Amino acid sequence: MSDVVRLERRGAIALITVNNPPVNALGVAVRQGLLEAFRAAEADAEVRAVALVCEGNTFIAGADIKEFGKPPQAPSLPDVIAFIEGASKPSVAVIHGTALGGGLEVALGCHYRIARGDAKVGLPEVKLGLLPGAGGTQRLPRLAGVAKALDMIVSGQPIGAAEAVEHHIVDELFEGDLVEAGLAYAHRMVEEGRAPRRTGEQTRGLEGADNEALIAARHAEVAKRMRGLFSPLRCIAAVEAATRLPLAEGLRRERELFAECLQSPQRAALVHSFFAERQASKIADLPADAKPREIRSAAVIGGGTMGVGIALCFANAGLPVKLLEIDDAALGRALQRARDTYGASVKRGSLSEEAMEKRLKLVEGVTDYATLAEVDLVIEAVFEDMGVKQQVFEKLDAVCRPGAILASNTSSLDVNQIAAFTRRPEDVVGLHFFSPANVMRLLEVVRGEKTSHEVLATAMAIGKKLKKVSVVVGVCDGFVGNRMIFQYGREAEFLLEEGATPQQVDGALRNFGMAMGPFAMRDLSGLDIGQAIRKRQRATLPPDRDFPTVSDRLCEAGMLGQKTGAGYYRYEPGNRTPLENPDLAPMLEAASREKGVERRTLDEAYIIERTIYALVNEGAKILEEGIAQRSSDIDVIYLNGYGFPAFRGGPMFYADSVGLDTVLAKVKELHARCGDWWKPAPLLERLAAEGRRFSDWQPGQ
Ligand code: T1G
């Protein structure tokens, strides 16, 4: 028996145990072990039934994602499952944790399934650009029906054990010890003389509904809602095969569609995104013994949009948090904002009244700094002005206990300078949340020169506790995300001077997959924010450096975006739908005239290169300066904070997939035509010359 799959005889029951940490993934050794174990159980005349359990935190959580893209190794998972299903002795899968993907497919190959009450089951393959490729699209509909199977397979979302029982995916729930429950159920199967109940032979789930109409409706809906994605429609095609074909043919069709998804560049990008997010939590030079400090309570300074959003993150995580404002009136407004934010969720039905009240009780409004003496972590979220930050941090340094961590939510100011306002720079760190802070998953953990290892480890731990995707970044203007978005936004604005309209630029980038175009995004956040940043940047650049002017003209005309009813677009009162702003066209004409530029029609490919390559070139500089640890960290920032499409893997992965030689050639052409904003990053030049990719690069190489 292999060391990842064990077979034991418990009386007339064969107990098969998988033990392949951390998630019992179905690597080749596990597949071999399972096949050997089920074969041995089948051949053993003393064995009357089989129970399959897993050690560790979870039942099998899927195929081994690391194997994708590598030459397949026998036995294939479908073959293992076919043997399990075809066995003559009844088998039961004992599910705990998350039975996902191939894990649920193995369980569906077993004849019966029991699950612990807190377990979940799901088929998340679509999130990796795939589809359930080991019978899930054929067996799940036969148990749960086509509608439920489509819901689970197209969304990739798991369901709880009780819901799985409701939909005949799981037979019954159990509590307590896995092995005991498995053996007890197996004994019951023997005593009741139960025969193997082969899922592939079930038909109930395929009957009683107009599956053809269901499939057609779902296809139309997904084609619209998941535009640009490759695998969701193939998921539907595979389930459609189950409604029409006998199992063997349906399985063949599923394998064909699975192979198409496996070859798709979207699968490579989505798998990259999966591992990149997990890699981001690893800090290369953090000593193993750097233990996080315990955070039992927090405080947020500033009850504006960001401050309240951050406070709600703590309340959502069940941590008490003080929210400090300058006076009772401001505090009242802040607490009302907190209540209104939760109220919207209650109205949407995503939060119960009871849960809202419980969380609001965790938010304590204060106006006196002295009340912060015992908190473990303070996050400042006041106005983006260094003078104001200095006042706040000097006060915090005076009142907070030794060992309390002082964090700033600044979106681009110098965290080292902020740390220097205190006598404890080693306890100062940046925690850059993204608006709305209680929704956006991204957290840039800004590591100051003096930030201690322990404080850095604590920042990462609290990020995880708040269910954020935390990425460590260094100190510079804009850190990683905003530093790159400045380039992207500026280039987008230059395109308006060259002849494009906001609709064309936003449309091209939405077709690329961005959640929102740059001009709709600027109208949302407010044009005045960009104006202040450009003013600061101008002070650090040569006077002859060219800047676009349209945004400044709009600000001068008081058109700041949604908040004033007009910016790049016009908005009807109370309506966020962007409409054409008739005042813009003359401004664009004037801007082009001022620059002596002949307006022309720009094609989508040019718009994408001009904007996305601006991200890439700046990302290469960020890597070379050590502001980000690895190119995949930059991808994680863009996937989780800036609406970059996961099916393209992030800006750096996208550049690798285009080829750095191609990217560099375009950057050089733009440098020649558009000036020093496009000076090629040395790292980009070097990697392109060496035929390498950003993902091959390590610091210092
Ligand atoms: N393969 C390989 N490694 C995996 C893995 C997998 N399926 N799942 C997790 N890991 C690694 C992960 O990279 C990390 O590694 C460690 O395990 C802990 O993960 C044929 C084709 C199960 C809910 O998509 O959703 O089956 O960083 O930090 O927060 O039809 O992992 O420690 O080195 O996420 O407790 C379908 C993916 C595959 C499930 C646990 N299955 N995994 O969450 O831990 S495709 C999935 C998860 C498939 C079949 C198809 C989560 C989790 P490291 P973690 P967690």
PDB file of N, CA and C and ligand atoms in Angstrom, residues 22-23 25-26 57-58 61-66 68 77 98 100-103 105 123-125 128 130-135 255 258 274-275 278-279 281-282 464, ligand 1:
ATOM      1  N   PRO A  22      -1.455  18.916   2.229  1.00  0.00           N
ATOM      2  CA  PRO A  22      -2.344  19.531   3.209  1.00  0.00           C
ATOM      3  C   PRO A  22      -3.840  19.342   2.927  1.00  0.00           C
ATOM      4  N   VAL A  23      -4.202  18.939   1.680  1.00  0.00           N
ATOM      5  CA  VAL A  23      -5.637  18.899   1.388  1.00  0.00           C
ATOM      6  C   VAL A  23      -6.060  17.577   0.739  1.00  0.00           C
ATOM      7  N   ALA A  25      -4.983  16.191  -1.900  1.00  0.00           N
ATOM      8  CA  ALA A  25      -5.157  16.353  -3.352  1.00  0.00           C
ATOM      9  C   ALA A  25      -4.850  15.041  -4.068  1.00  0.00           C
ATOM     10  N   LEU A  26      -5.493  14.866  -5.209  1.00  0.00           N
ATOM     11  CA  LEU A  26      -5.444  13.570  -5.918  1.00  0.00           C
ATOM     12  C   LEU A  26      -4.239  13.486  -6.846  1.00  0.00           C
ATOM     13  N   ASN A  57      -7.530  17.978   7.694  1.00  0.00           N
ATOM     14  CA  ASN A  57      -8.656  18.915   7.842  1.00  0.00           C
ATOM     15  C   ASN A  57      -9.789  18.673   6.881  1.00  0.00           C
ATOM     16  N   THR A  58      -9.522  17.880   5.855  1.00  0.00           N
ATOM     17  CA  THR A  58     -10.575  17.811   4.841  1.00  0.00           C
ATOM     18  C   THR A  58     -10.546  16.497   4.055  1.00  0.00           C
ATOM     19  N   ALA A  61      -9.699  17.391  -1.594  1.00  0.00           N
ATOM     20  CA  ALA A  61     -10.142  18.726  -2.032  1.00  0.00           C
ATOM     21  C   ALA A  61      -9.900  18.932  -3.517  1.00  0.00           C
ATOM     22  N   GLY A  62      -9.674  17.827  -4.242  1.00  0.00           N
ATOM     23  CA  GLY A  62      -9.602  17.993  -5.692  1.00  0.00           C
ATOM     24  C   GLY A  62      -8.378  17.344  -6.307  1.00  0.00           C
ATOM     25  N   ALA A  63      -8.316  17.458  -7.628  1.00  0.00           N
ATOM     26  CA  ALA A  63      -7.117  17.004  -8.340  1.00  0.00           C
ATOM     27  C   ALA A  63      -5.945  17.848  -7.845  1.00  0.00           C
ATOM     28  N   ASP A  64      -4.738  17.369  -8.107  1.00  0.00           N
ATOM     29  CA  ASP A  64      -3.560  18.148  -7.712  1.00  0.00           C
ATOM     30  C   ASP A  64      -3.328  19.207  -8.796  1.00  0.00           C
ATOM     31  N   ILE A  65      -3.657  20.447  -8.444  1.00  0.00           N
ATOM     32  CA  ILE A  65      -3.619  21.529  -9.432  1.00  0.00           C
ATOM     33  C   ILE A  65      -2.208  21.698  -9.986  1.00  0.00           C
ATOM     34  N   LYS A  66      -1.206  21.295  -9.197  1.00  0.00           N
ATOM     35  CA  LYS A  66       0.177  21.438  -9.674  1.00  0.00           C
ATOM     36  C   LYS A  66       0.454  20.522 -10.871  1.00  0.00           C
ATOM     37  N   PHE A  68      -1.488  20.156 -13.481  1.00  0.00           N
ATOM     38  CA  PHE A  68      -2.078  20.613 -14.761  1.00  0.00           C
ATOM     39  C   PHE A  68      -0.977  21.134 -15.685  1.00  0.00           C
ATOM     40  N   LEU A  77      -7.910   9.874 -13.149  1.00  0.00           N
ATOM     41  CA  LEU A  77      -8.946   9.910 -12.112  1.00  0.00           C
ATOM     42  C   LEU A  77     -10.244   9.264 -12.604  1.00  0.00           C
ATOM     43  N   THR A  98     -13.889  19.998   3.142  1.00  0.00           N
ATOM     44  CA  THR A  98     -14.456  20.428   1.844  1.00  0.00           C
ATOM     45  C   THR A  98     -14.125  19.367   0.799  1.00  0.00           C
ATOM     46  N   LEU A 100     -14.088  18.763  -2.663  1.00  0.00           N
ATOM     47  CA  LEU A 100     -14.192  19.661  -3.819  1.00  0.00           C
ATOM     48  C   LEU A 100     -13.650  19.019  -5.086  1.00  0.00           C
ATOM     49  N   GLY A 101     -14.203  19.380  -6.214  1.00  0.00           N
ATOM     50  CA  GLY A 101     -13.665  18.933  -7.501  1.00  0.00           C
ATOM     51  C   GLY A 101     -13.557  17.424  -7.560  1.00  0.00           C
ATOM     52  N   GLY A 102     -12.349  16.955  -7.887  1.00  0.00           N
ATOM     53  CA  GLY A 102     -12.124  15.506  -7.975  1.00  0.00           C
ATOM     54  C   GLY A 102     -12.487  14.795  -6.689  1.00  0.00           C
ATOM     55  N   GLY A 103     -12.418  15.495  -5.564  1.00  0.00           N
ATOM     56  CA  GLY A 103     -12.780  14.885  -4.287  1.00  0.00           C
ATOM     57  C   GLY A 103     -14.248  14.534  -4.261  1.00  0.00           C
ATOM     58  N   GLU A 105     -16.017  14.162  -6.887  1.00  0.00           N
ATOM     59  CA  GLU A 105     -16.211  13.162  -7.955  1.00  0.00           C
ATOM     60  C   GLU A 105     -15.875  11.765  -7.472  1.00  0.00           C
ATOM     61  N   LEU A 123     -17.975  21.743  -6.757  1.00  0.00           N
ATOM     62  CA  LEU A 123     -17.206  21.493  -7.987  1.00  0.00           C
ATOM     63  C   LEU A 123     -16.684  22.838  -8.486  1.00  0.00           C
ATOM     64  N   PRO A 124     -15.535  23.323  -7.912  1.00  0.00           N
ATOM     65  CA  PRO A 124     -15.039  24.670  -8.217  1.00  0.00           C
ATOM     66  C   PRO A 124     -14.170  24.758  -9.469  1.00  0.00           C
ATOM     67  N   GLU A 125     -14.139  23.708 -10.268  1.00  0.00           N
ATOM     68  CA  GLU A 125     -13.235  23.696 -11.409  1.00  0.00           C
ATOM     69  C   GLU A 125     -13.369  24.921 -12.306  1.00  0.00           C
ATOM     70  N   LEU A 128     -11.003  27.641 -12.039  1.00  0.00           N
ATOM     71  CA  LEU A 128      -9.643  27.402 -12.541  1.00  0.00           C
ATOM     72  C   LEU A 128      -9.645  27.342 -14.064  1.00  0.00           C
ATOM     73  N   LEU A 130     -11.618  25.436 -15.792  1.00  0.00           N
ATOM     74  CA  LEU A 130     -11.843  24.036 -16.179  1.00  0.00           C
ATOM     75  C   LEU A 130     -13.318  23.665 -16.041  1.00  0.00           C
ATOM     76  N   LEU A 131     -13.590  22.368 -16.075  1.00  0.00           N
ATOM     77  CA  LEU A 131     -14.909  21.831 -15.724  1.00  0.00           C
ATOM     78  C   LEU A 131     -14.649  20.509 -15.001  1.00  0.00           C
ATOM     79  N   PRO A 132     -15.600  20.012 -14.233  1.00  0.00           N
ATOM     80  CA  PRO A 132     -15.376  18.749 -13.525  1.00  0.00           C
ATOM     81  C   PRO A 132     -15.052  17.665 -14.568  1.00  0.00           C
ATOM     82  N   GLY A 133     -13.814  17.168 -14.544  1.00  0.00           N
ATOM     83  CA  GLY A 133     -13.373  16.290 -15.643  1.00  0.00           C
ATOM     84  C   GLY A 133     -13.326  14.821 -15.263  1.00  0.00           C
ATOM     85  N   ALA A 134     -13.904  14.471 -14.116  1.00  0.00           N
ATOM     86  CA  ALA A 134     -13.871  13.045 -13.703  1.00  0.00           C
ATOM     87  C   ALA A 134     -15.277  12.590 -13.347  1.00  0.00           C
ATOM     88  N   GLY A 135     -16.197  12.976 -14.192  1.00  0.00           N
ATOM     89  CA  GLY A 135     -17.559  12.459 -14.074  1.00  0.00           C
ATOM     90  C   GLY A 135     -18.531  13.366 -13.354  1.00  0.00           C
ATOM     91  N   ARG A 255     -14.792  14.437 -21.223  1.00  0.00           N
ATOM     92  CA  ARG A 255     -13.329  14.453 -21.337  1.00  0.00           C
ATOM     93  C   ARG A 255     -12.889  15.350 -22.502  1.00  0.00           C
ATOM     94  N   PHE A 258     -13.311  18.854 -21.328  1.00  0.00           N
ATOM     95  CA  PHE A 258     -12.296  19.120 -20.293  1.00  0.00           C
ATOM     96  C   PHE A 258     -10.952  19.419 -20.963  1.00  0.00           C
ATOM     97  N   PHE A 274      -4.675  31.381  -8.729  1.00  0.00           N
ATOM     98  CA  PHE A 274      -4.921  30.589  -7.511  1.00  0.00           C
ATOM     99  C   PHE A 274      -3.636  30.496  -6.696  1.00  0.00           C
ATOM    100  N   PHE A 275      -2.552  30.091  -7.327  1.00  0.00           N
ATOM    101  CA  PHE A 275      -1.294  29.910  -6.571  1.00  0.00           C
ATOM    102  C   PHE A 275      -0.675  31.252  -6.195  1.00  0.00           C
ATOM    103  N   ARG A 278      -1.862  32.493  -2.901  1.00  0.00           N
ATOM    104  CA  ARG A 278      -1.276  31.780  -1.745  1.00  0.00           C
ATOM    105  C   ARG A 278       0.196  32.102  -1.564  1.00  0.00           C
ATOM    106  N   GLN A 279       0.877  32.341  -2.677  1.00  0.00           N
ATOM    107  CA  GLN A 279       2.295  32.700  -2.617  1.00  0.00           C
ATOM    108  C   GLN A 279       2.457  34.075  -1.961  1.00  0.00           C
ATOM    109  N   SER A 281       1.206  35.329   0.521  1.00  0.00           N
ATOM    110  CA  SER A 281       1.231  35.344   1.998  1.00  0.00           C
ATOM    111  C   SER A 281       2.623  34.967   2.519  1.00  0.00           C
ATOM    112  N   LYS A 282       3.534  34.592   1.619  1.00  0.00           N
ATOM    113  CA  LYS A 282       4.879  34.161   2.056  1.00  0.00           C
ATOM    114  C   LYS A 282       5.849  35.323   1.890  1.00  0.00           C
ATOM    115  N   LYS A 464      -5.328  38.217   7.306  1.00  0.00           N
ATOM    116  CA  LYS A 464      -6.006  36.923   7.095  1.00  0.00           C
ATOM    117  C   LYS A 464      -7.268  36.847   7.944  1.00  0.00           C
TER     118      LYS A 464
HETATM  119  N1  T1G B   1      -3.962  20.965  -5.570  1.00  0.00           N
HETATM  120  C1  T1G B   1      -2.724  21.260  -5.126  1.00  0.00           C
HETATM  121  N2  T1G B   1      -2.476  22.054  -4.047  1.00  0.00           N
HETATM  122  C2  T1G B   1      -3.550  22.557  -3.402  1.00  0.00           C
HETATM  123  C3  T1G B   1      -4.874  22.291  -3.811  1.00  0.00           C
HETATM  124  C4  T1G B   1      -5.053  21.449  -4.943  1.00  0.00           C
HETATM  125  N3  T1G B   1      -6.270  21.110  -5.374  1.00  0.00           N
HETATM  126  N4  T1G B   1      -5.711  22.953  -2.954  1.00  0.00           N
HETATM  127  C5  T1G B   1      -4.943  23.590  -2.070  1.00  0.00           C
HETATM  128  N5  T1G B   1      -3.651  23.364  -2.330  1.00  0.00           N
HETATM  129  C6  T1G B   1      -2.500  23.860  -1.562  1.00  0.00           C
HETATM  130  C7  T1G B   1      -2.410  25.375  -1.596  1.00  0.00           C
HETATM  131  O1  T1G B   1      -1.698  25.780  -2.753  1.00  0.00           O
HETATM  132  C8  T1G B   1      -1.659  25.644  -0.308  1.00  0.00           C
HETATM  133  O2  T1G B   1      -0.292  25.303  -0.566  1.00  0.00           O
HETATM  134  C9  T1G B   1      -2.193  24.587   0.650  1.00  0.00           C
HETATM  135  O3  T1G B   1      -2.733  23.539  -0.196  1.00  0.00           O
HETATM  136  C10 T1G B   1      -3.287  25.093   1.556  1.00  0.00           C
HETATM  137  O4  T1G B   1      -4.255  25.710   0.675  1.00  0.00           O
HETATM  138  C11 T1G B   1     -10.550  16.352 -11.956  1.00  0.00           C
HETATM  139  C12 T1G B   1      -9.786  18.888 -12.482  1.00  0.00           C
HETATM  140  C13 T1G B   1      -9.205  23.239  -0.102  1.00  0.00           C
HETATM  141  C14 T1G B   1     -10.633  25.224   0.484  1.00  0.00           C
HETATM  142  O5  T1G B   1     -10.092  23.974  -6.786  1.00  0.00           O
HETATM  143  O6  T1G B   1     -10.088  25.826  -2.502  1.00  0.00           O
HETATM  144  O7  T1G B   1     -10.359  18.607  -9.074  1.00  0.00           O
HETATM  145  O8  T1G B   1       0.670  27.541   0.025  1.00  0.00           O
HETATM  146  O9  T1G B   1      -4.089  27.993   1.712  1.00  0.00           O
HETATM  147  O10 T1G B   1      -7.364  28.203   3.075  1.00  0.00           O
HETATM  148  O11 T1G B   1     -12.573  17.457 -11.961  1.00  0.00           O
HETATM  149  O12 T1G B   1      -7.140  25.191  -0.777  1.00  0.00           O
HETATM  150  O13 T1G B   1       0.655  25.668   1.692  1.00  0.00           O
HETATM  151  O14 T1G B   1       2.142  25.555  -0.338  1.00  0.00           O
HETATM  152  O15 T1G B   1      -6.016  27.358   0.155  1.00  0.00           O
HETATM  153  O16 T1G B   1      -7.464  25.905   4.224  1.00  0.00           O
HETATM  154  C15 T1G B   1     -10.518  21.408  -7.707  1.00  0.00           C
HETATM  155  C16 T1G B   1      -8.656  24.348  -4.372  1.00  0.00           C
HETATM  156  C17 T1G B   1      -9.216  21.122  -8.390  1.00  0.00           C
HETATM  157  C18 T1G B   1      -9.796  23.342  -4.512  1.00  0.00           C
HETATM  158  C19 T1G B   1      -8.440  24.859   1.611  1.00  0.00           C
HETATM  159  N6  T1G B   1     -10.290  21.793  -6.320  1.00  0.00           N
HETATM  160  N7  T1G B   1      -8.284  24.535  -2.988  1.00  0.00           N
HETATM  161  O17 T1G B   1      -8.296  26.229   1.884  1.00  0.00           O
HETATM  162  O18 T1G B   1      -5.825  26.330   2.472  1.00  0.00           O
HETATM  163  S1  T1G B   1      -9.447  20.758 -10.081  1.00  0.00           S
HETATM  164  C20 T1G B   1     -10.066  23.074  -5.983  1.00  0.00           C
HETATM  165  C21 T1G B   1      -9.037  25.319  -2.169  1.00  0.00           C
HETATM  166  C22 T1G B   1     -10.209  19.245 -10.077  1.00  0.00           C
HETATM  167  C23 T1G B   1     -11.340  17.415 -11.283  1.00  0.00           C
HETATM  168  C24 T1G B   1     -10.752  18.772 -11.388  1.00  0.00           C
HETATM  169  C25 T1G B   1      -8.496  25.519  -0.782  1.00  0.00           C
HETATM  170  C26 T1G B   1      -9.213  24.696   0.286  1.00  0.00           C
HETATM  171  P1  T1G B   1       0.872  26.061   0.255  1.00  0.00           P
HETATM  172  P2  T1G B   1      -5.064  26.965   1.215  1.00  0.00           P
HETATM  173  P3  T1G B   1      -7.269  26.715   3.007  1.00  0.00           P
END
